[in-house]
Amino acid sequence: MADGWRRRRLSHPPSVIRCRLRGELVSRSPIISVRGVVNRFGSQVVHDGVDLDVYAGEVLGIVGGSGSGKSVLLRTMLGLHRPNAGQVYVEEQDITTMPETELLKVKRRYGVTFQHGALFSSLTVAENVQLPIREYFAASPAALEQLTQLRLRMVGLPLDAAGKLPSQLSGGMVKRAALARALALDPTLLFLDEPTAGLDPISAAAFDDLILYLQRGLHLTVVMITHDLDTIVKTCDRVAVLVDRKIVVDTLDGIMRNDHPWIAECVHGPRARAVQTAGGSR
Amino acid sequence: MLLEPETTADALVLRLRGVWRIDNIAAIEAVLGGLELEGHARVRIDCSAIEALDLSAVWLLQRRIEQAQANGADVEFVGRVPEHFAFIREIVERGAEGAPSQPAPRTLTDFVVWVGRMSVLQIQQARRALIFLGRTVITALGALRSLHRLRLASITRHVYETGIQAIPIVALIAFLISVIVAYLGAQQLRQFGAEIFTVDLVAIAVLRELGVLLTAIIVAGRSGSAFAAEIGVMRLNDEIDALQSMGIDHFETLVLPRMIGLVIALPLLTIVADFMGLAGGALLSALLLDISLSQFIPRVQDALAPTTFWAGLIKAPVFAVVIAMVGCYRGLQVRSSSRELGRLTTVAVVQSIFLVIFVDAVFAVVFVELDF
């Protein structure tokens, strides 16, 4: 079993690249490698041989049209969905063939926020944040209280939000509370599904800043699905575009020069121009 | 071993080592709790031997250090300070609004306030229920004037779902209950040699009370909850707001068809239950009392007054209105959370069953007074 994945691993050696991250030239090996993933639902092929590497400490944006399989790809990387073919390596371990108990251990190192927050509606914000900690560790109530406070401070929520139910929060606060819960176990990997969808521009910009701030402070690796061009310009080191059941990964500049019709329309269309002329530079 | 204290001439040196991560949170808490920083003039903390560190552990440590500093201890780091501490300081400096909410201690005034609040709430509830009833009646009167506003397709669907689909379970339960009643009756009446009255007992009990009451209770459980859940989910999805924004009255489209559908379905179900109840009685009489079907039927005809069957059936539409109203009313009360949905669905079932039994009791008294 273990030899199996090692052999397969060798046939696809990790592509060590030299990439510009935060201005410094560094060599990194990928923390997540997606190799030849195929996802089919009935006769509909969503992914047909998708390769993707996520490097430690980067912010990777996944972009694509509606129905292009962004969420499916994210779920595949999270181990929530087994692909029809292909492998997903998280730190050199193939999670697609991993037994369920091993997979749970890997999942514990992820923080995930879902598109609509997915906060448990019958629990308060504090209980939502504490749930994973309670589940795994025997922390005393006092420590739980302290850790909750830290998470709330980290995501910039007022401390009196702790006692509120998700239904009493505004959209922006729900996103922040979801982020606080995602950070509950001090993950090194953060997956965000449309973090700024449904937020007003000012809240969205504040949320982008928050993600960057936490990413730098905690040295997180962030993979996010987003439709928001502002978010991509501001936060992403590299962009992965899902087109024609394949993936194109490049830096934002590279994507801008790509001449695929959908990508060109996406980054040079009227909406994109508005963002660029508004001075989205990094 | 997370910590190695060492007392030198002028200071207490704490060497942190091992894994300071949330995985170890219980051990970290224990170590920090057992730490005696106070009483030393100078405390030096050395983090160079730490294997792994995360923000949670640093936060707890930082909190402990601040506490010691507040008590007058002089705490300093020696060697390289992990950058986590700087990040924590940054987070704290950014500040957070609001204080963590503390549950206030309960006093006698709280109790009085609670009683007052509950009373007002109850009055408001009663008022809202009355408004709901009034609006339904008005909508119904308005809708009766035109066939289009009655929404026959919708009514048909509800007759099918609440009536036809419920036939198997209603039939089975009515049959079993009448078998039980007949069995008990036969045993008791045998002591007086009056077994033949078992037939009277079963016929009257099933037709007057049991048939309609059991049917209503089953339907309250089946359809009352379905009404509340369906309408509640529509409420959560803003579908009712969407209807209203199109100028479509949700009483007319959602409440009325359910009510009319149930008013049609429940009496029909009651007839099924009556029939199956009598069948159960007949079967048991044949098996237990040697009363054949040809004796059973004339005996039932003798036992029943002309009004007995109607005394049962007349209650069915009233029960139907009660069940439909409670289900729809509770469904419409759902606001914004899925917990509400579950709670109100439960409330709908419990309340409609209670009201059905209550109304049945009122009917019993009225019928006795009227000699019906």
XYZ file of C-alpha atoms in Angstrom:
654
model
C 0.000 0.000 0.000
C 2.606 2.531 1.120
C 4.975 1.418 -1.617
C 2.191 1.888 -4.074
C 1.856 5.555 -3.524
C 5.580 6.035 -3.337
C 6.034 4.473 -6.729
C 3.298 6.555 -8.201
C 4.800 9.542 -6.479
C 8.119 8.898 -8.249
C 6.460 8.725 -11.626
C 5.271 12.263 -10.961
C 8.198 13.902 -9.198
C 7.260 17.023 -7.314
C 8.008 19.967 -9.483
C 10.269 22.117 -7.415
C 9.960 25.560 -8.812
C 11.599 28.832 -8.196
C 8.923 31.369 -7.844
C 8.723 34.896 -6.668
C 6.957 35.027 -3.367
C 6.699 38.300 -1.559
C 9.590 39.624 -3.601
C 12.130 37.030 -2.540
C 13.341 34.275 -4.802
C 12.881 30.917 -3.080
C 12.743 27.249 -3.960
C 9.811 25.372 -2.562
C 8.293 21.963 -2.839
C 4.537 21.746 -3.065
C 2.463 21.199 0.056
C -0.464 19.959 -2.041
C -0.065 18.290 -5.427
C -3.039 17.413 -7.567
C -2.071 14.969 -10.293
C -4.231 14.008 -13.250
C -7.517 14.355 -11.405
C -10.599 13.328 -13.359
C -14.060 14.037 -12.010
C -17.168 12.836 -13.748
C -20.798 13.155 -12.771
C -22.737 10.811 -14.988
C -21.732 11.599 -18.535
C -20.623 15.093 -17.628
C -16.848 15.413 -17.298
C -15.949 18.249 -14.962
C -12.195 17.736 -14.679
C -10.160 15.869 -17.256
C -6.623 15.524 -15.984
C -6.140 18.489 -13.703
C -2.637 19.118 -12.312
C -2.102 21.689 -9.617
C 0.631 22.421 -7.094
C 0.139 24.540 -4.028
C 3.350 25.774 -2.421
C 3.805 26.494 1.238
C 3.200 30.092 2.168
C 1.460 31.198 -0.992
C -2.026 32.449 -1.694
C -3.494 30.620 -4.645
C -6.716 31.794 -6.229
C -8.898 29.356 -8.148
C -10.994 31.019 -10.811
C -13.428 29.632 -13.341
C -16.843 30.070 -14.845
C -19.956 28.821 -13.149
C -20.062 25.037 -13.366
C -16.371 24.738 -14.221
C -15.818 22.622 -11.133
C -14.086 24.977 -8.732
C -15.941 23.708 -5.736
C -15.493 20.094 -6.837
C -11.741 20.680 -7.112
C -11.706 22.218 -3.655
C -13.708 19.322 -2.247
C -11.301 16.916 -3.939
C -8.330 18.615 -2.308
C -10.129 18.515 1.042
C -10.719 14.781 0.742
C -14.489 15.318 0.840
C -14.837 13.984 -2.679
C -12.935 11.050 -4.181
C -11.959 11.731 -7.784
C -12.713 9.182 -10.515
C -9.015 9.103 -11.341
C -5.825 10.833 -10.294
C -4.148 11.549 -7.002
C -4.068 14.324 -4.470
C -0.923 14.503 -2.351
C -0.911 16.468 0.850
C 2.661 16.655 2.066
C 3.585 13.643 -0.054
C 0.719 11.492 1.170
C -1.956 10.475 -1.295
C -5.279 11.325 0.326
C -7.358 9.648 -2.381
C -6.290 6.159 -1.306
C -5.822 6.935 2.351
C -7.960 5.077 4.894
C -10.630 7.171 6.573
C -8.850 7.370 9.947
C -5.623 8.673 8.396
C -7.605 11.143 6.356
C -9.182 12.545 9.508
C -5.720 13.393 10.815
C -4.882 15.245 7.618
C -8.199 17.068 7.682
C -7.446 18.321 11.162
C -4.654 20.439 9.712
C -6.980 22.208 7.316
C -9.072 25.210 8.063
C -12.021 25.579 5.732
C -14.627 28.267 5.282
C -17.642 27.595 3.122
C -19.435 29.925 0.816
C -22.324 30.692 3.134
C -20.328 30.400 6.329
C -21.781 27.001 7.296
C -21.816 28.072 10.932
C -23.868 25.710 13.039
C -27.043 27.686 13.424
C -28.024 26.287 16.809
C -24.676 27.160 18.425
C -23.369 30.561 19.419
C -20.289 31.972 17.728
C -18.154 30.983 20.715
C -19.519 27.437 20.665
C -18.907 27.241 16.926
C -15.273 28.192 17.428
C -14.860 25.875 20.398
C -16.478 22.866 18.753
C -13.378 21.509 16.967
C -11.164 22.244 19.972
C -13.544 20.421 22.322
C -13.782 17.549 19.872
C -10.047 16.911 19.802
C -8.445 18.301 22.945
C -9.200 18.329 26.629
C -8.989 22.041 27.244
C -10.459 23.540 30.400
C -13.395 25.971 30.103
C -11.099 28.857 31.039
C -8.616 27.976 28.306
C -11.434 27.518 25.792
C -12.714 30.949 26.698
C -9.239 32.425 26.201
C -8.682 30.672 22.897
C -12.085 31.817 21.637
C -11.185 35.363 22.569
C -7.949 35.072 20.616
C -9.749 33.793 17.516
C -12.301 36.571 17.690
C -9.540 39.158 18.050
C -7.639 37.597 15.159
C -10.551 37.948 12.767
C -11.530 41.340 14.101
C -14.894 40.439 15.607
C -16.125 42.343 18.655
C -15.817 40.165 21.733
C -19.512 40.460 22.551
C -20.238 38.575 19.327
C -19.193 35.417 21.176
C -22.603 34.923 22.735
C -24.574 35.590 19.567
C -26.224 33.072 17.304
C -25.242 33.058 13.624
C -28.703 34.349 12.702
C -27.986 37.496 14.701
C -24.850 38.343 12.707
C -24.473 40.422 9.564
C -23.077 38.854 6.384
C -19.579 40.200 6.989
C -19.580 39.002 10.571
C -20.712 35.525 9.492
C -17.694 35.329 7.172
C -15.396 36.428 9.971
C -16.930 33.992 12.429
C -16.517 31.208 9.875
C -12.882 32.204 9.493
C -12.469 32.171 13.271
C -13.846 28.630 13.342
C -11.568 27.615 10.469
C -8.617 28.892 12.508
C -9.722 27.059 15.647
C -7.126 24.288 15.442
C -4.288 26.550 14.305
C -4.174 25.122 10.785
C -1.309 25.717 8.404
C -3.527 25.333 5.371
C -6.561 27.481 4.814
C -9.196 26.818 2.172
C -11.655 29.576 1.454
C -14.689 29.099 -0.762
C -15.752 32.486 -2.114
C -14.641 34.412 0.959
C -15.925 37.775 -0.226
C -19.076 36.712 -2.080
C -22.111 38.604 -0.899
C -20.142 41.317 0.888
C -20.250 44.996 0.094
C -17.047 46.356 -1.513
C -15.785 47.915 1.687
C -16.328 44.774 3.781
C -14.861 42.677 0.979
C -11.735 44.830 0.874
C -11.465 44.631 4.659
C -11.808 40.859 4.454
C -9.056 40.685 1.812
C -6.806 42.671 4.125
C -7.683 40.340 6.967
C -6.792 37.251 4.942
C -3.441 38.743 3.934
C -2.764 39.904 7.471
C -3.418 36.476 8.938
C -1.612 34.725 6.107
C 1.538 36.727 6.815
C 1.251 36.570 10.567
C 0.564 32.842 10.735
C 2.524 31.788 7.624
C -0.573 30.179 6.235
C -0.936 28.569 2.864
C -4.206 29.790 1.444
C -6.219 28.289 -1.385
C -9.270 30.308 -2.278
C -12.024 30.109 -4.789
C -13.103 33.546 -5.780
C -14.959 35.501 -8.424
C -13.825 38.789 -7.072
C -11.165 40.345 -9.294
C -10.260 42.816 -6.576
C -9.502 39.924 -4.250
C -7.362 38.208 -6.858
C -5.342 41.324 -7.623
C -4.880 42.151 -3.969
C -4.212 38.814 -2.341
C -3.232 36.070 -4.778
C 0.372 35.142 -5.557
C -0.740 32.803 -8.302
C -3.991 32.177 -10.065
C -5.355 28.847 -11.270
C -7.968 29.158 -13.979
C -10.264 26.227 -14.711
C -11.086 26.236 -18.404
C -12.145 23.434 -20.728
C -11.931 20.816 -17.945
C -8.207 21.608 -17.512
C -6.365 24.078 -15.382
C -4.042 26.932 -16.257
C -1.839 28.102 -13.401
C 0.270 31.203 -13.571
C 1.041 34.438 -11.819
C -1.482 37.171 -12.325
C 0.752 38.808 -14.961
C 1.024 35.502 -16.817
C -2.730 35.044 -16.738
C -3.164 38.553 -18.106
C -1.028 37.634 -21.121
C -2.830 34.324 -21.697
C -4.809 34.393 -24.931
C -7.409 31.755 -24.124
C -10.736 33.375 -25.033
C -12.426 32.819 -21.644
C -9.377 33.996 -19.695
C -8.939 36.994 -21.945
C -12.602 37.889 -21.545
C -12.269 37.415 -17.811
C -9.177 39.571 -17.273
C -9.645 42.085 -20.070
C -13.430 42.354 -20.100
C -15.235 45.506 -19.003
C -15.419 44.425 -15.358
C -11.698 43.638 -15.238
C -10.777 46.959 -16.852
C -12.731 48.778 -14.216
C -10.718 47.049 -11.528
C -7.398 47.725 -13.221
C -8.049 51.370 -13.971
C -9.177 51.801 -10.380
C -5.532 51.183 -9.575
C -5.436 47.652 -8.278
C -1.686 47.328 -8.128
C 0.368 45.268 -5.758
C 8.380 17.988 29.652
C 7.423 21.402 28.383
C 9.274 23.558 30.843
C 12.515 23.490 32.740
C 12.745 25.975 35.589
C 16.170 26.888 36.905
C 16.878 29.287 39.738
C 20.061 31.294 39.382
C 21.457 33.873 41.748
C 19.357 36.757 40.562
C 16.600 35.266 38.470
C 14.296 32.382 37.656
C 15.088 31.050 34.200
C 12.351 29.142 32.399
C 13.528 27.034 29.499
C 10.618 26.144 27.282
C 10.994 22.985 25.272
C 8.935 20.444 23.391
C 5.745 20.983 21.460
C 3.831 24.098 22.418
C 0.844 23.564 20.223
C -2.894 23.255 20.568
C -2.473 19.458 20.356
C -0.849 19.679 23.778
C -3.277 22.161 25.216
C -4.112 20.228 28.385
C -0.429 19.771 29.271
C 0.331 23.423 28.525
C -2.506 24.529 30.755
C -1.264 22.309 33.559
C 2.281 23.642 33.256
C 1.170 27.273 33.167
C -1.209 26.715 36.055
C 1.536 25.218 38.198
C 3.976 27.995 37.415
C 5.021 30.285 40.242
C 6.258 33.438 38.631
C 5.341 35.703 41.495
C 7.857 35.938 44.297
C 10.797 36.133 41.936
C 12.249 39.542 41.230
C 13.324 38.648 37.704
C 12.019 35.948 35.435
C 13.837 35.065 32.232
C 12.124 33.032 29.533
C 14.184 31.132 27.009
C 12.282 29.895 23.961
C 15.234 28.595 21.967
C 14.557 24.910 22.670
C 10.935 24.879 21.549
C 10.277 22.353 18.803
C 6.928 23.587 17.596
C 4.860 26.546 18.541
C 1.498 27.904 17.590
C -0.534 30.952 18.322
C -2.870 29.276 20.827
C -0.004 28.231 23.094
C 1.666 31.618 22.766
C -1.595 33.332 23.666
C -1.988 31.311 26.860
C 1.669 31.900 27.769
C 1.393 35.593 27.032
C -1.714 35.827 29.210
C 0.138 34.155 32.077
C 3.119 36.483 31.679
C 0.860 39.541 31.673
C -0.763 38.318 34.841
C 2.642 37.937 36.491
C 3.703 41.365 35.303
C 0.556 42.878 36.751
C 1.602 41.318 40.057
C 4.961 43.047 39.892
C 7.209 40.381 38.401
C 9.880 41.452 35.952
C 9.564 39.077 33.014
C 11.927 39.177 30.076
C 12.822 36.970 27.171
C 16.369 35.858 26.596
C 17.628 34.704 23.269
C 15.510 34.774 20.122
C 11.862 35.600 20.691
C 9.519 33.673 18.376
C 7.706 35.999 16.035
C 4.370 34.684 17.319
C 4.711 37.013 20.289
C 5.020 40.025 18.030
C 1.960 38.913 16.068
C -0.040 38.437 19.247
C 0.947 41.907 20.380
C -0.145 43.246 17.014
C -3.517 41.543 17.309
C -4.041 42.895 20.797
C -2.985 46.384 19.739
C -5.481 46.336 16.880
C -7.932 46.076 19.716
C -11.313 44.487 19.878
C -14.578 46.203 20.538
C -16.907 45.164 23.258
C -16.297 43.193 26.369
C -16.832 39.460 26.546
C -20.390 39.051 27.698
C -20.745 37.687 31.202
C -23.976 36.059 32.277
C -25.422 38.343 34.925
C -26.283 36.768 38.304
C -29.961 35.944 38.660
C -32.007 37.901 41.151
C -35.627 38.025 42.235
C -36.278 40.961 39.903
C -35.194 38.754 37.008
C -37.943 36.346 37.933
C -40.548 39.076 38.018
C -39.259 40.401 34.704
C -39.439 36.880 33.279
C -43.044 36.429 34.420
C -43.969 39.802 32.953
C -42.217 39.094 29.689
C -43.833 35.690 29.337
C -47.272 37.140 30.055
C -46.868 39.835 27.422
C -45.534 37.227 25.016
C -48.542 35.005 25.607
C -50.952 37.880 25.013
C -49.109 38.796 21.827
C -49.193 35.169 20.727
C -52.923 34.931 21.290
C -53.433 38.163 19.372
C -51.299 36.949 16.467
C -53.131 33.642 16.341
C -56.436 35.507 16.245
C -55.177 37.760 13.458
C -54.072 34.687 11.556
C -57.470 33.063 12.010
C -59.247 36.227 10.906
C -57.086 36.637 7.851
C -57.606 33.039 6.833
C -61.379 33.387 7.138
C -61.424 36.601 5.139
C -59.185 35.104 2.451
C -61.378 32.020 2.351
C -64.553 34.068 1.943
C -62.922 36.091 -0.803
C -61.548 33.047 -2.566
C -64.867 31.211 -2.531
C -66.235 33.782 -4.962
C -64.025 32.717 -7.854
C -62.802 29.330 -8.943
C -59.449 30.723 -10.048
C -58.595 31.980 -6.593
C -59.368 28.610 -5.070
C -56.344 27.022 -6.809
C -57.838 23.641 -7.498
C -54.554 22.079 -8.622
C -52.975 22.892 -5.305
C -56.002 21.624 -3.360
C -55.918 18.357 -5.308
C -52.278 17.882 -4.464
C -52.981 18.364 -0.771
C -55.955 15.995 -0.843
C -53.670 13.420 -2.393
C -50.792 13.962 0.023
C -52.763 14.319 3.231
C -55.617 11.972 2.353
C -54.892 9.243 -0.128
C -51.336 8.669 0.989
C -52.513 8.356 4.592
C -55.076 5.622 3.880
C -52.852 2.608 4.676
C -51.682 3.833 8.058
C -55.104 5.164 9.094
C -56.790 1.921 8.049
C -54.274 -0.224 9.898
C -54.430 1.766 13.119
C -58.255 1.953 13.131
C -58.432 -1.811 12.583
C -55.988 -2.583 15.397
C -57.559 -0.193 17.901
C -61.050 -1.596 17.352
C -59.670 -5.103 17.777
C -58.215 -3.997 21.120
C -61.479 -2.363 22.219
C -63.504 -5.418 21.185
C -61.142 -7.744 22.987
C -61.249 -5.739 26.227
C -65.033 -5.339 25.980
C -65.610 -9.009 25.352
C -63.524 -9.975 28.391
C -65.314 -7.589 30.755
C -68.838 -8.090 29.432
C -68.514 -11.882 29.588
C -68.656 -11.588 33.389
C -72.255 -10.392 33.023
C -73.047 -12.766 30.197
C -73.551 -9.783 27.983
C -70.953 -10.514 25.308
C -73.329 -9.439 22.604
C -72.982 -5.845 23.822
C -69.377 -5.935 22.659
C -70.775 -5.213 19.227
C -72.588 -2.155 20.548
C -69.460 -1.007 22.315
C -67.252 -1.321 19.259
C -69.774 0.223 16.894
C -70.541 3.231 19.054
C -66.961 3.820 20.207
C -65.533 3.614 16.711
C -68.177 5.659 14.950
C -68.618 8.370 17.562
C -65.110 8.863 18.872
C -62.272 6.563 18.015
C -62.462 6.645 14.230
C -62.378 10.386 13.884
C -60.094 11.056 16.840
C -57.416 8.576 15.800
C -57.544 9.769 12.212
C -57.165 13.364 13.332
C -54.217 12.505 15.566
C -52.455 10.579 12.806
C -53.080 13.364 10.325
C -51.846 15.952 12.836
C -48.599 14.016 13.138
C -48.265 13.407 9.419
C -49.609 16.509 7.765
C -49.485 19.097 10.530
C -45.728 18.653 10.718
C -45.440 18.609 6.932
C -47.351 21.892 6.638
C -45.190 23.572 9.265
C -41.957 22.267 7.733
C -42.889 23.094 4.128
C -43.977 26.615 4.907
C -41.083 27.073 7.338
C -38.531 26.151 4.687
C -40.208 28.508 2.238
C -39.917 31.183 4.864
C -36.193 30.434 5.389
C -35.575 30.640 1.632
C -37.392 33.987 1.432
C -39.898 32.335 -0.896
C -42.801 33.890 0.972
C -41.272 37.330 0.610
C -40.871 36.570 -3.088
C -44.566 35.688 -3.357
C -45.558 38.848 -1.537
C -43.315 40.988 -3.721
C -45.182 39.637 -6.753
C -48.387 40.755 -5.129
C -49.540 37.194 -4.526
C -51.248 36.600 -1.226
C -49.509 33.744 0.550
C -52.636 33.000 2.552
C -54.445 32.340 -0.667
C -51.668 30.258 -2.247
C -50.272 28.416 0.744
C -52.645 28.403 3.697
C -56.029 28.090 2.018
C -55.282 25.136 -0.299
C -53.843 23.207 2.617
C -56.836 23.943 4.760
C -59.412 23.114 2.092
C -57.463 20.023 1.065
C -57.451 18.751 4.621
C -61.134 19.634 5.145
C -61.896 17.381 2.180
C -59.426 14.641 3.078
C -60.025 14.214 6.799
C -63.762 13.301 6.630
C -62.996 10.811 3.855
C -60.209 9.308 5.931
C -62.605 9.158 8.863
C -65.039 7.098 6.784
C -62.197 4.719 5.915
C -61.286 4.494 9.598
C -64.920 3.853 10.586
C -65.203 1.085 8.042
C -61.953 -0.555 9.070
C -62.886 -0.204 12.730
C -66.150 -2.015 12.181
C -64.320 -4.638 10.142
C -61.932 -5.186 13.030
C -64.867 -5.488 15.419
C -66.597 -7.958 13.107
C -63.502 -10.087 12.780
C -62.932 -10.285 16.498
C -66.607 -10.953 17.201
C -66.524 -13.843 14.772
C -63.356 -15.294 16.255
C -63.947 -14.649 19.935
C -67.705 -14.458 20.440
C -68.980 -16.699 17.641
C -71.029 -13.835 16.261
C -71.078 -14.288 12.504
C -71.203 -11.420 10.066
C -74.882 -12.031 9.363
C -75.610 -11.523 13.065
C -73.095 -8.702 13.462
C -74.592 -6.359 10.882
C -78.205 -6.336 12.214
C -76.835 -5.962 15.739
C -74.823 -2.887 14.674
C -77.911 -1.451 12.990
C -79.885 -1.923 16.203
C -77.185 -0.446 18.375
C -76.741 2.738 16.419
C -78.970 5.751 16.656
C -79.414 7.493 13.314
C -77.120 10.253 14.500
C -74.181 8.156 15.740
C -72.282 8.098 12.481
C -72.828 11.818 11.905
C -71.834 12.671 15.463
C -68.397 11.327 14.580
C -68.116 12.601 11.043
C -69.257 16.133 11.783
C -66.159 16.642 13.916
C -63.753 15.772 11.109
C -63.861 19.087 9.199
C -63.443 21.001 12.453
C -60.380 18.929 13.353
C -59.078 19.461 9.824
C -59.330 23.225 10.183
C -57.578 23.101 13.557
C -54.702 20.953 12.234
C -54.206 22.971 9.054
C -54.340 26.282 10.881
C -51.858 25.282 13.557
C -49.446 23.769 11.007
C -49.531 26.776 8.674
C -49.431 29.282 11.524
C -46.342 27.715 13.081
C -44.683 27.363 9.687
C -45.163 31.049 9.000
C -43.622 31.894 12.373
C -40.242 30.452 11.370
C -37.646 33.188 11.228
C -34.117 32.928 9.980
C -32.761 29.770 11.569
C -33.055 26.062 11.058
C -33.357 25.511 14.787
C -36.566 27.528 14.731
C -37.833 25.248 11.997
C -37.365 22.111 14.074
C -38.800 23.697 17.198
C -41.878 25.099 15.513
C -42.589 21.858 13.666
C -42.597 20.079 17.003
C -44.795 22.778 18.496
C -47.191 22.448 15.562
C -47.645 18.713 16.089
C -47.985 18.896 19.850
C -50.393 21.807 19.719
C -52.581 20.403 17.003
C -52.913 17.073 18.810
C -53.743 18.883 22.024
C -56.295 21.104 20.304
C -57.892 18.159 18.529
C -58.431 16.371 21.827
C -59.603 19.567 23.495
C -62.126 20.293 20.734
C -63.273 16.677 20.919
C -63.979 17.118 24.630
C -65.993 20.258 23.903
C -67.959 18.339 21.281
C -68.652 15.553 23.775
C -70.113 17.994 26.300
C -72.166 19.798 23.662
C -73.517 16.551 22.241
C -74.587 15.379 25.685
C -76.350 18.674 26.345
C -78.040 18.542 22.952
C -78.856 14.871 23.425
C -77.362 14.275 19.964
